[in-house]
PDB file of C-alpha atoms in Angstrom:
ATOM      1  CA  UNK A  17     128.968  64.826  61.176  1.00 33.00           C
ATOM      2  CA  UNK A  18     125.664  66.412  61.382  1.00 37.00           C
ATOM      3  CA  UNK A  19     123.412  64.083  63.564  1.00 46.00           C
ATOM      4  CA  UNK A  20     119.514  64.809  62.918  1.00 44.00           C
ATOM      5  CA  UNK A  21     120.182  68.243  62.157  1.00 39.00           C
ATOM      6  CA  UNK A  22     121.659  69.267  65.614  1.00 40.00           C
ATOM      7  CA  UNK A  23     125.125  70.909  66.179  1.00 36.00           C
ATOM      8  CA  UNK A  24     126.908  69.080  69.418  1.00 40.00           C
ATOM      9  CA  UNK A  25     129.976  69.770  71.006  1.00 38.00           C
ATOM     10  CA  UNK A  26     132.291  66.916  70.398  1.00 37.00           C
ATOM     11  CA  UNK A  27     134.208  66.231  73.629  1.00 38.00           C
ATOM     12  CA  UNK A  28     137.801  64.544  73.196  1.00 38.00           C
ATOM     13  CA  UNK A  29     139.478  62.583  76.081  1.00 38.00           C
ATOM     14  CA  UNK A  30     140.609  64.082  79.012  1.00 42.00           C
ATOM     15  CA  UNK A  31     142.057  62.835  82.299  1.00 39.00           C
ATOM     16  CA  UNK A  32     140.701  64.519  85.428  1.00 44.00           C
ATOM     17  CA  UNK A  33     142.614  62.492  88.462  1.00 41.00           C
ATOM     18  CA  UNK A  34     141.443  65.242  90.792  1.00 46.00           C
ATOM     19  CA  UNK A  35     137.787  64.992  90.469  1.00 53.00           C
ATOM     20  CA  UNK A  36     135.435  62.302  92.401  1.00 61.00           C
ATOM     21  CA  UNK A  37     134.286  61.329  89.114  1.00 60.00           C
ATOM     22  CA  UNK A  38     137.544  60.646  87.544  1.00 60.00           C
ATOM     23  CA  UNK A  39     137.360  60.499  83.750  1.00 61.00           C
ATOM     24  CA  UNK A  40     135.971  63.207  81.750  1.00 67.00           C
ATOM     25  CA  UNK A  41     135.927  64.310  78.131  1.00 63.00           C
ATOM     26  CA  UNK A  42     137.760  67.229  77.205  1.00 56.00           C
ATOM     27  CA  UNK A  43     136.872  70.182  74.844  1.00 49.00           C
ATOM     28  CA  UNK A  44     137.706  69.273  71.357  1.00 44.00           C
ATOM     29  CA  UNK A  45     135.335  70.432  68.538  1.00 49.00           C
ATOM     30  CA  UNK A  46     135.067  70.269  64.836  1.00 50.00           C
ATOM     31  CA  UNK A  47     134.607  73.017  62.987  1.00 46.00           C
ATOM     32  CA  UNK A  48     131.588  74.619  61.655  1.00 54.00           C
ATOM     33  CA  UNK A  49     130.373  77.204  59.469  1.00 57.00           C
ATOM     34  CA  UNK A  50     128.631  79.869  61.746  1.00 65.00           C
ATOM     35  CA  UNK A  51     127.589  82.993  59.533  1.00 87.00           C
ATOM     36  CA  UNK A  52     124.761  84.714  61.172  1.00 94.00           C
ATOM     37  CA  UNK A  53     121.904  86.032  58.691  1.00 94.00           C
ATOM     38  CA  UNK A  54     121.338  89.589  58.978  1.00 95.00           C
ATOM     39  CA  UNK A  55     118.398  89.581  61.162  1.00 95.00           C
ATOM     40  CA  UNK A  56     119.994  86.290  63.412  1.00 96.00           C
ATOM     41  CA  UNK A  57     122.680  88.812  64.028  1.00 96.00           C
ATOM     42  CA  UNK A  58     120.656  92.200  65.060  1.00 97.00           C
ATOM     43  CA  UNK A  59     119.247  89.433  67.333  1.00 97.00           C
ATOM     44  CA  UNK A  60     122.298  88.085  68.570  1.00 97.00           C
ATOM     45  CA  UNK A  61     123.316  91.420  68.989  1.00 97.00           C
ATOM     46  CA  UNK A  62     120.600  92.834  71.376  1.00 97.00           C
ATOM     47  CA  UNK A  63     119.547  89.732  73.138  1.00 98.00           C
ATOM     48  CA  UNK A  64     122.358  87.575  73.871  1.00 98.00           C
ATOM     49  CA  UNK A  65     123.977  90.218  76.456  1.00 97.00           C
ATOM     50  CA  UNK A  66     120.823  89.336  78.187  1.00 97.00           C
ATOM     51  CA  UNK A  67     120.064  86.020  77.957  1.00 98.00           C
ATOM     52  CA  UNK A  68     123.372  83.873  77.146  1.00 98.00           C
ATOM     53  CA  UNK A  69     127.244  83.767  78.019  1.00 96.00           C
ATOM     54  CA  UNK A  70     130.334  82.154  77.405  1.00 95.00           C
ATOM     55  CA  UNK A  71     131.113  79.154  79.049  1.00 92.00           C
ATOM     56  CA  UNK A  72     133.959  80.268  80.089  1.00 78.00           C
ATOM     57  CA  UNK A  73     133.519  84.069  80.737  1.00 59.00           C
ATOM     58  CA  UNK A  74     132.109  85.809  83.685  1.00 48.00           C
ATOM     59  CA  UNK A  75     129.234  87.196  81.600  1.00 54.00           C
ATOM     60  CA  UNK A  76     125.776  86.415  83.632  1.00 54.00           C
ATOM     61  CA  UNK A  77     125.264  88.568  86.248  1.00 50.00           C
ATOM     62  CA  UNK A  78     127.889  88.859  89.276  1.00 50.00           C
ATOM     63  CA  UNK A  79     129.952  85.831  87.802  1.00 54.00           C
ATOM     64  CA  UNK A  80     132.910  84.891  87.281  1.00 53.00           C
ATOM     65  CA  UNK A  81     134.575  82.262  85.568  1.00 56.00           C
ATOM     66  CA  UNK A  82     135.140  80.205  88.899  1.00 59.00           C
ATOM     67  CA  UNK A  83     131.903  80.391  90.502  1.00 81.00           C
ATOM     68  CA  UNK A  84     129.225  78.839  89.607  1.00 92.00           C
ATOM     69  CA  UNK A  85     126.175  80.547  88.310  1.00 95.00           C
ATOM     70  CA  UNK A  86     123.627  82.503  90.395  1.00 96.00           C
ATOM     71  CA  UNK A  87     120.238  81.598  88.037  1.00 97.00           C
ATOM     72  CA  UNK A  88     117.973  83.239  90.989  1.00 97.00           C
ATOM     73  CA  UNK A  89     119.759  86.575  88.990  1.00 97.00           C
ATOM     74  CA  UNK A  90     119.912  85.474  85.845  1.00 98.00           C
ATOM     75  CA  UNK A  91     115.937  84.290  85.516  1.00 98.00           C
ATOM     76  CA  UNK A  92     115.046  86.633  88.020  1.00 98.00           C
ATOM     77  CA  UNK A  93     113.226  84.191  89.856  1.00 98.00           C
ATOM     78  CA  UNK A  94     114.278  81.265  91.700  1.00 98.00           C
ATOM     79  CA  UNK A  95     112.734  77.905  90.145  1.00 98.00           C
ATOM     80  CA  UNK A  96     113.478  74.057  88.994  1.00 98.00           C
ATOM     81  CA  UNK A  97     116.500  73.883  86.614  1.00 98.00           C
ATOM     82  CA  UNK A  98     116.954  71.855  83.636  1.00 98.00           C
ATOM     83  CA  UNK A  99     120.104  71.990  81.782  1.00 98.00           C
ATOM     84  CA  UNK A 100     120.275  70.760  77.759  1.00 98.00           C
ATOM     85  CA  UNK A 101     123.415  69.529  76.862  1.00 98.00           C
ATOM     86  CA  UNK A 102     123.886  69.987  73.186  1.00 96.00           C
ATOM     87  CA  UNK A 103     120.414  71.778  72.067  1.00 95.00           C
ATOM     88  CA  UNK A 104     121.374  72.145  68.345  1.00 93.00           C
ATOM     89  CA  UNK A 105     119.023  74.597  66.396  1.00 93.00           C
ATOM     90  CA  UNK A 106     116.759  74.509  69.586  1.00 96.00           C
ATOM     91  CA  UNK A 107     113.323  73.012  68.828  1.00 94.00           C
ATOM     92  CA  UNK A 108     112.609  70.736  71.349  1.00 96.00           C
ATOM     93  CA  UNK A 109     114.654  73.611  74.016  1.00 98.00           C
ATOM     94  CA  UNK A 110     111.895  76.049  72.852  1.00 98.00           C
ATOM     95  CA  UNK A 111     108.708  73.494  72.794  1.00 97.00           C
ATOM     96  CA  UNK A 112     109.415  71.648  76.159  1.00 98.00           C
ATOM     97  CA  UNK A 113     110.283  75.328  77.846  1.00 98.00           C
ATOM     98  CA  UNK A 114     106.933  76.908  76.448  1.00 98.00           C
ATOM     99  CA  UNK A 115     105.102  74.056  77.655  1.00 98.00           C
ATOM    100  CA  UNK A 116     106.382  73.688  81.390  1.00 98.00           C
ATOM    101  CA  UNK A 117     106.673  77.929  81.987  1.00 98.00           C
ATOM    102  CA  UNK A 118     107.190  76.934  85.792  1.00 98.00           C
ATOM    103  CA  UNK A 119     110.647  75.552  85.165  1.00 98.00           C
ATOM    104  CA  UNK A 120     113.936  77.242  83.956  1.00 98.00           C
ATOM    105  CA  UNK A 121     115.665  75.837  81.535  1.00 98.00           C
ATOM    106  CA  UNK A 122     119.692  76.888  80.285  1.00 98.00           C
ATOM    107  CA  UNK A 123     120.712  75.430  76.620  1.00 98.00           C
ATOM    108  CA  UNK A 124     124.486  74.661  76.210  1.00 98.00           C
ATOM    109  CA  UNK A 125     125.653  74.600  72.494  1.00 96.00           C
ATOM    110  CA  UNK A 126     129.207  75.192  70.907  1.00 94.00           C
ATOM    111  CA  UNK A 127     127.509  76.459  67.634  1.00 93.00           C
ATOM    112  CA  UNK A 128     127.181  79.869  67.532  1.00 95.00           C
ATOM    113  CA  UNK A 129     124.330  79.950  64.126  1.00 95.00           C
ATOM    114  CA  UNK A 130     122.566  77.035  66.247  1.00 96.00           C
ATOM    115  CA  UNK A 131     122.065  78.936  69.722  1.00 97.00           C
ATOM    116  CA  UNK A 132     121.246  82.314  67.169  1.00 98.00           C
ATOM    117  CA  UNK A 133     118.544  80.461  65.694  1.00 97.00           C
ATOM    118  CA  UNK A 134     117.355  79.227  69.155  1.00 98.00           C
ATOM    119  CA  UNK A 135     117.958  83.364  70.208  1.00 98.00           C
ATOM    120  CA  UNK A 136     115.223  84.291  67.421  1.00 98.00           C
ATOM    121  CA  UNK A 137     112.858  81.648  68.214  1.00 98.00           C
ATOM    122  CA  UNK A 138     112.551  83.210  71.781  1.00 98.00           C
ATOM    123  CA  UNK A 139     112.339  86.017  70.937  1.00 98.00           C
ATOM    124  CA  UNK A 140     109.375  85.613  68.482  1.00 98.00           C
ATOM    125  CA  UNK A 141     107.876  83.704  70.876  1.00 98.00           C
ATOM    126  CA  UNK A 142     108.500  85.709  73.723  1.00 98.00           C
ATOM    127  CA  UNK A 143     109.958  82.868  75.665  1.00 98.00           C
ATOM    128  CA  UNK A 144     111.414  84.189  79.166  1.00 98.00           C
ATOM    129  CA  UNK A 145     112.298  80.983  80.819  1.00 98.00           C
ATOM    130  CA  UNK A 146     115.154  79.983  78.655  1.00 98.00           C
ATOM    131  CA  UNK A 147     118.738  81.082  78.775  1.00 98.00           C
ATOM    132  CA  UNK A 148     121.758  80.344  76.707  1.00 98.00           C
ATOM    133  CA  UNK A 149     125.652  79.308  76.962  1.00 98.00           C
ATOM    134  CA  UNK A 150     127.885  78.669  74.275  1.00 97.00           C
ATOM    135  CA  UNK A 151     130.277  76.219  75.210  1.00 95.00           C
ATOM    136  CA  UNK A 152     131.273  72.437  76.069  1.00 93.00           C
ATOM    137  CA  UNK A 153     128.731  70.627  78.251  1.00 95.00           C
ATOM    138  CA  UNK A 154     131.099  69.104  80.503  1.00 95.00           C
ATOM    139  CA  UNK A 155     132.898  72.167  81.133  1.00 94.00           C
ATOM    140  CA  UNK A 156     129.394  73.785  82.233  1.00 96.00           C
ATOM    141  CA  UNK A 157     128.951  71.036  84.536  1.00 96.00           C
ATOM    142  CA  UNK A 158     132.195  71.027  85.870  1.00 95.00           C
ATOM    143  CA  UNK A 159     132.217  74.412  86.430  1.00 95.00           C
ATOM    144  CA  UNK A 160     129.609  76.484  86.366  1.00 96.00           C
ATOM    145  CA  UNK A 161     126.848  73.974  87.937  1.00 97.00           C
ATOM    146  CA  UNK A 162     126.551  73.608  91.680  1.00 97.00           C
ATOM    147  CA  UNK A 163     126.033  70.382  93.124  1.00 97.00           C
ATOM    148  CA  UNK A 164     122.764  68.882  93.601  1.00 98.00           C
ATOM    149  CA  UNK A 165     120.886  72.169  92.082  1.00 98.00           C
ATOM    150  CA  UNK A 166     119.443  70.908  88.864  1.00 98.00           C
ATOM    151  CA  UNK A 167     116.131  69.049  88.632  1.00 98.00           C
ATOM    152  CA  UNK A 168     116.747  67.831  85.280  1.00 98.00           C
ATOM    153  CA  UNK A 169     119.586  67.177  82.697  1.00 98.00           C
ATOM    154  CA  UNK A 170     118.398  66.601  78.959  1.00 98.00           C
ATOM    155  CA  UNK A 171     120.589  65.185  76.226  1.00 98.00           C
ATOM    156  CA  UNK A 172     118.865  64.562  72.764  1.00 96.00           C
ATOM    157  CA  UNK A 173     121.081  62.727  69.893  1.00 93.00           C
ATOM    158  CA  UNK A 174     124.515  63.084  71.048  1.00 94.00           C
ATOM    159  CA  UNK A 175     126.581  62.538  68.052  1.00 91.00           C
ATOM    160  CA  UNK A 176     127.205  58.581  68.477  1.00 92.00           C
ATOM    161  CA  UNK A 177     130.879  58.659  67.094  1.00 89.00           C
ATOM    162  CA  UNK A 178     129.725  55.279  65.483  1.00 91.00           C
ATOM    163  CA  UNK A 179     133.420  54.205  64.512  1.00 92.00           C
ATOM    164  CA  UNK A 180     134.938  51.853  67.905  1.00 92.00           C
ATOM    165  CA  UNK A 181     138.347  53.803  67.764  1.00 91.00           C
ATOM    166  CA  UNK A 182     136.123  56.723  68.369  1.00 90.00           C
ATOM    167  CA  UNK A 183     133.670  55.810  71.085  1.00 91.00           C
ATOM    168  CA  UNK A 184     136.203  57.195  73.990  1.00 89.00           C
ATOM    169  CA  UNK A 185     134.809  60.477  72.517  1.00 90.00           C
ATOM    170  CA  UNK A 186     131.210  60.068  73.247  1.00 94.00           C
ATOM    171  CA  UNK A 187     129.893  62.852  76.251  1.00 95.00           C
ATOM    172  CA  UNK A 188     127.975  60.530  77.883  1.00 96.00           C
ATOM    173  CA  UNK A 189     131.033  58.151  79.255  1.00 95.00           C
ATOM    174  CA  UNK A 190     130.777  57.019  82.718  1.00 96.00           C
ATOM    175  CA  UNK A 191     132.823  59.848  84.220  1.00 96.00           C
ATOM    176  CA  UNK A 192     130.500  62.539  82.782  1.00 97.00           C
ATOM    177  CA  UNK A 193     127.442  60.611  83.713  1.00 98.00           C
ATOM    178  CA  UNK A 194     128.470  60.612  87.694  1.00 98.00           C
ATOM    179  CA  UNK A 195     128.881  64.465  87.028  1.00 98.00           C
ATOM    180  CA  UNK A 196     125.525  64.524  86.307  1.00 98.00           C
ATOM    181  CA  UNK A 197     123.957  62.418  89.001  1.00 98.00           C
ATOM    182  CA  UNK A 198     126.593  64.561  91.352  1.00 98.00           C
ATOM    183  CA  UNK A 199     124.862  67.997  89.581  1.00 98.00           C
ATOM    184  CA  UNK A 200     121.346  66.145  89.900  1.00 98.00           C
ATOM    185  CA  UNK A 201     118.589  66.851  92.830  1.00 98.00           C
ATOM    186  CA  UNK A 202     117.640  64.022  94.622  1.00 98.00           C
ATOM    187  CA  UNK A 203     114.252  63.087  92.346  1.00 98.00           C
ATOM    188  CA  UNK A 204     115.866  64.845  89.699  1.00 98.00           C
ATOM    189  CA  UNK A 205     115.911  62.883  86.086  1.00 98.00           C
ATOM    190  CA  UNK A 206     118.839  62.222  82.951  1.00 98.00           C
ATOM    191  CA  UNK A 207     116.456  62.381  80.354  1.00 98.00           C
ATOM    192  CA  UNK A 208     118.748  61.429  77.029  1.00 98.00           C
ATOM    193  CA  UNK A 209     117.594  60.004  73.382  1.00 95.00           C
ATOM    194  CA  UNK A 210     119.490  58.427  70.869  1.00 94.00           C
ATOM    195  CA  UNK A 211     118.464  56.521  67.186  1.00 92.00           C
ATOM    196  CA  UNK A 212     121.926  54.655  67.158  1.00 93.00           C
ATOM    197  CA  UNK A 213     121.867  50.783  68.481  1.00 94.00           C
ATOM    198  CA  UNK A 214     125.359  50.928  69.431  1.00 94.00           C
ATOM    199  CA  UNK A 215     125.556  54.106  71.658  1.00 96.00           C
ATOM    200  CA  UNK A 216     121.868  53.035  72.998  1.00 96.00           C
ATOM    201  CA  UNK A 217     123.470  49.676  74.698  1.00 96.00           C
ATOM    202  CA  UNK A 218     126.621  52.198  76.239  1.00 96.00           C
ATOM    203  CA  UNK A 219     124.152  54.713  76.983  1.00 98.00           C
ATOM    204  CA  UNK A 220     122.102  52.267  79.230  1.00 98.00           C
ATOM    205  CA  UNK A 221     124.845  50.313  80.588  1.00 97.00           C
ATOM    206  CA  UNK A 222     126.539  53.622  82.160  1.00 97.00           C
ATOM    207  CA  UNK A 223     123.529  54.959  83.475  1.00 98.00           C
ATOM    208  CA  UNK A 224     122.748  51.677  85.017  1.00 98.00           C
ATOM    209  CA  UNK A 225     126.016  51.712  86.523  1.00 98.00           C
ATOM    210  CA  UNK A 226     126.090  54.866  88.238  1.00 98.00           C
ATOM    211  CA  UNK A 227     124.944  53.870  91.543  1.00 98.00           C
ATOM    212  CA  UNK A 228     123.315  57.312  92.829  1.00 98.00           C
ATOM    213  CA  UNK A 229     120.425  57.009  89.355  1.00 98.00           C
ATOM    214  CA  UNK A 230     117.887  54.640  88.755  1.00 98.00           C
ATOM    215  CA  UNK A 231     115.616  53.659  86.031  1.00 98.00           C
ATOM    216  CA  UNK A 232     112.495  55.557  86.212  1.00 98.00           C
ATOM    217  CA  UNK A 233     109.074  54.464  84.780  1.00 94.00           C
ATOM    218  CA  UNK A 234     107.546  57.765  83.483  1.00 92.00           C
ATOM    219  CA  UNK A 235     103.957  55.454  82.649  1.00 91.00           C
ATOM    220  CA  UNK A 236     103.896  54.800  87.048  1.00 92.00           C
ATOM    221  CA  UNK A 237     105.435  57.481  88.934  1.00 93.00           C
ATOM    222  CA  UNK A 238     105.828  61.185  88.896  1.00 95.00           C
ATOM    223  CA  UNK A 239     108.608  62.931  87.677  1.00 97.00           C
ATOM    224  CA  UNK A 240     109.419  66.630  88.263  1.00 98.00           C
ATOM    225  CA  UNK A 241     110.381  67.408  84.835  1.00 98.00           C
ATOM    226  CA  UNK A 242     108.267  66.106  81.784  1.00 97.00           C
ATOM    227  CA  UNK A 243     109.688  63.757  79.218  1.00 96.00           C
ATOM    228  CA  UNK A 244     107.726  64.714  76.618  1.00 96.00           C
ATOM    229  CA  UNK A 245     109.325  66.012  73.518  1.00 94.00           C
ATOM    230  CA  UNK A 246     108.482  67.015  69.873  1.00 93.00           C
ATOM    231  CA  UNK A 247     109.594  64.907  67.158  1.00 88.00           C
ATOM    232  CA  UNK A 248     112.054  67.227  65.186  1.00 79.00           C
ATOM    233  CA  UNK A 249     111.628  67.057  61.464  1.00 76.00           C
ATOM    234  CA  UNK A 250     115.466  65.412  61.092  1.00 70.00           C
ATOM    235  CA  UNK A 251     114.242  62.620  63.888  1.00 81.00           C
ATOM    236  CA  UNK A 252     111.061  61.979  61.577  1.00 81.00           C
ATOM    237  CA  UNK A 253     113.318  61.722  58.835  1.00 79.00           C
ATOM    238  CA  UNK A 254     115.833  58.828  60.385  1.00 75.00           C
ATOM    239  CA  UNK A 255     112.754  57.067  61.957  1.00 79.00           C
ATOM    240  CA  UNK A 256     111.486  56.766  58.379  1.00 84.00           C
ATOM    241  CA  UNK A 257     114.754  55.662  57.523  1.00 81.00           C
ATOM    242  CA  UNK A 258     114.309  52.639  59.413  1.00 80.00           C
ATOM    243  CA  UNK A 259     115.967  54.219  62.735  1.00 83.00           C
ATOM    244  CA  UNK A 260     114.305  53.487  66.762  1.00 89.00           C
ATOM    245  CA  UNK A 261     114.540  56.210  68.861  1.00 91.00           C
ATOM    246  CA  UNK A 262     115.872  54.867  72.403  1.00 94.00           C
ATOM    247  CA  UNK A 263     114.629  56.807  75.352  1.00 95.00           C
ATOM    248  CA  UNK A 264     116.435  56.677  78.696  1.00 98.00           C
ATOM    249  CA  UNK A 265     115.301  58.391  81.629  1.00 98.00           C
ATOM    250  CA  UNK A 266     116.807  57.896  85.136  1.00 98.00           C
ATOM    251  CA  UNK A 267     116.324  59.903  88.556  1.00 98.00           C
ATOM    252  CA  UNK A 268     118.552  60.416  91.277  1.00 98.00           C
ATOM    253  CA  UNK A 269     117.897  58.320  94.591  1.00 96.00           C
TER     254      UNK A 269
END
């Protein structure tokens, strides 16, 4: 299923009985087409040693599979992280990034073509505050994110697996949404968007539930992160299909 034109991991179920936050979803993916155009290649080819990694390879700098990452030397710098958790073809990745230069931001995406297209776009652009991984979300939070070191987690139009024997596959269950808040900064937010009804009402009663986030009022407080973010031309095209857009955005106490 492509959901407004973005390629998502699709976690499974997993088990995790040794983690604090108990369930989690497991890798489990369907397949895609991935050719790389000529030119999305050559890119792929010079860039991506720099700028993205396997989720689970020891690519980035000094890292290995079981640590997690150093971003001071991967950006260079040391600055407030936000990770994307399924950024697609990476549109709003490369809008929100150019428009907040002060904050790093790493894109996780299964689909190779999707994070290739993302790879040109910063480099036309001549973006340096993005970086790239190509795996399952969970897996990067589990284990390549330290605790409390991220000021922001974005997740825009997870596929909503609308079918009920499929729900137990959606990423943000309540297991993977205590990761978060356990990954999370105090102040930092879960920003997430969805146009499905169904996966809104989940969406908002796990988030709700996890006791560490509350619901944040972007119109009458401050946030560290901006929740701004362009209307992709697949989101225009649901919302004239009738679809609402549900925005969520919580911060950790």
């Amino acid at each position: 299923m492509r959901h407004h034109g973005r390629m998502h991991a699709q976690p499974g179920v997993g088990l995790r009985p040794d983690a604090p936050w108990g369930y989690l979803p497991a890798s489990s993916f369907r397949s895609r087409r991935s050719a790389l155009s000529d030119a999305q290649r050559q890119t792929w080819e010079r860039l991506w040693p720099q700028l993205g990694r396997q989720a689970d390879t020891g690519e980035a700098p000094g890292e290995t599979p079981d640590t997690p990452l150093d971003t001071r030397a991967w950006f260079g710098r040391s600055a407030p992280l936000v990770l994307e958790i399924g950024c697609g073809s990476g549109t709003s990745t490369l809008a929100m990034a150019q428009a907040e230069p002060d904050i790093d931001v790493i894109a996780v995406e299964i689909y190779r073509r999707g994070l290739a297209q993302l790879l040109c776009a910063i480099d036309a652009e001549q973006v340096g505050n993005i970086r790239l991984i190509r795996g399952n979300g969970v897996d990067v939070l589990k284990d390549l994110i330290a605790p409390q070191s991220l000021t922001g987690v974005r997740v825009f139009f997870p596929d909503p697996w609308p079918k009920a024997r499929h729900h137990k596959r959606r990423l943000l269950q309540t297991g993977t949404v205590s990761l978060i808040a356990d990954r999370l900064l105090p102040g930092g937010v879960l920003h997430a968007a969805t146009d499905h009804p169904g996966y809104a009402e989940h969406i908002g009663a796990v988030g709700d539930a996890e006791p560490r986030l509350v619901r944040a009022d972007p119109d009458s407080e401050s946030l560290p992160i901006s929740i701004s973010r362009p209307t992709t031309k697949y989101e225009t095209k649901a919302q004239e299909a009738g679809s609402h857009v549900c925005e969520f955005v919580w911060k950790r106490i």
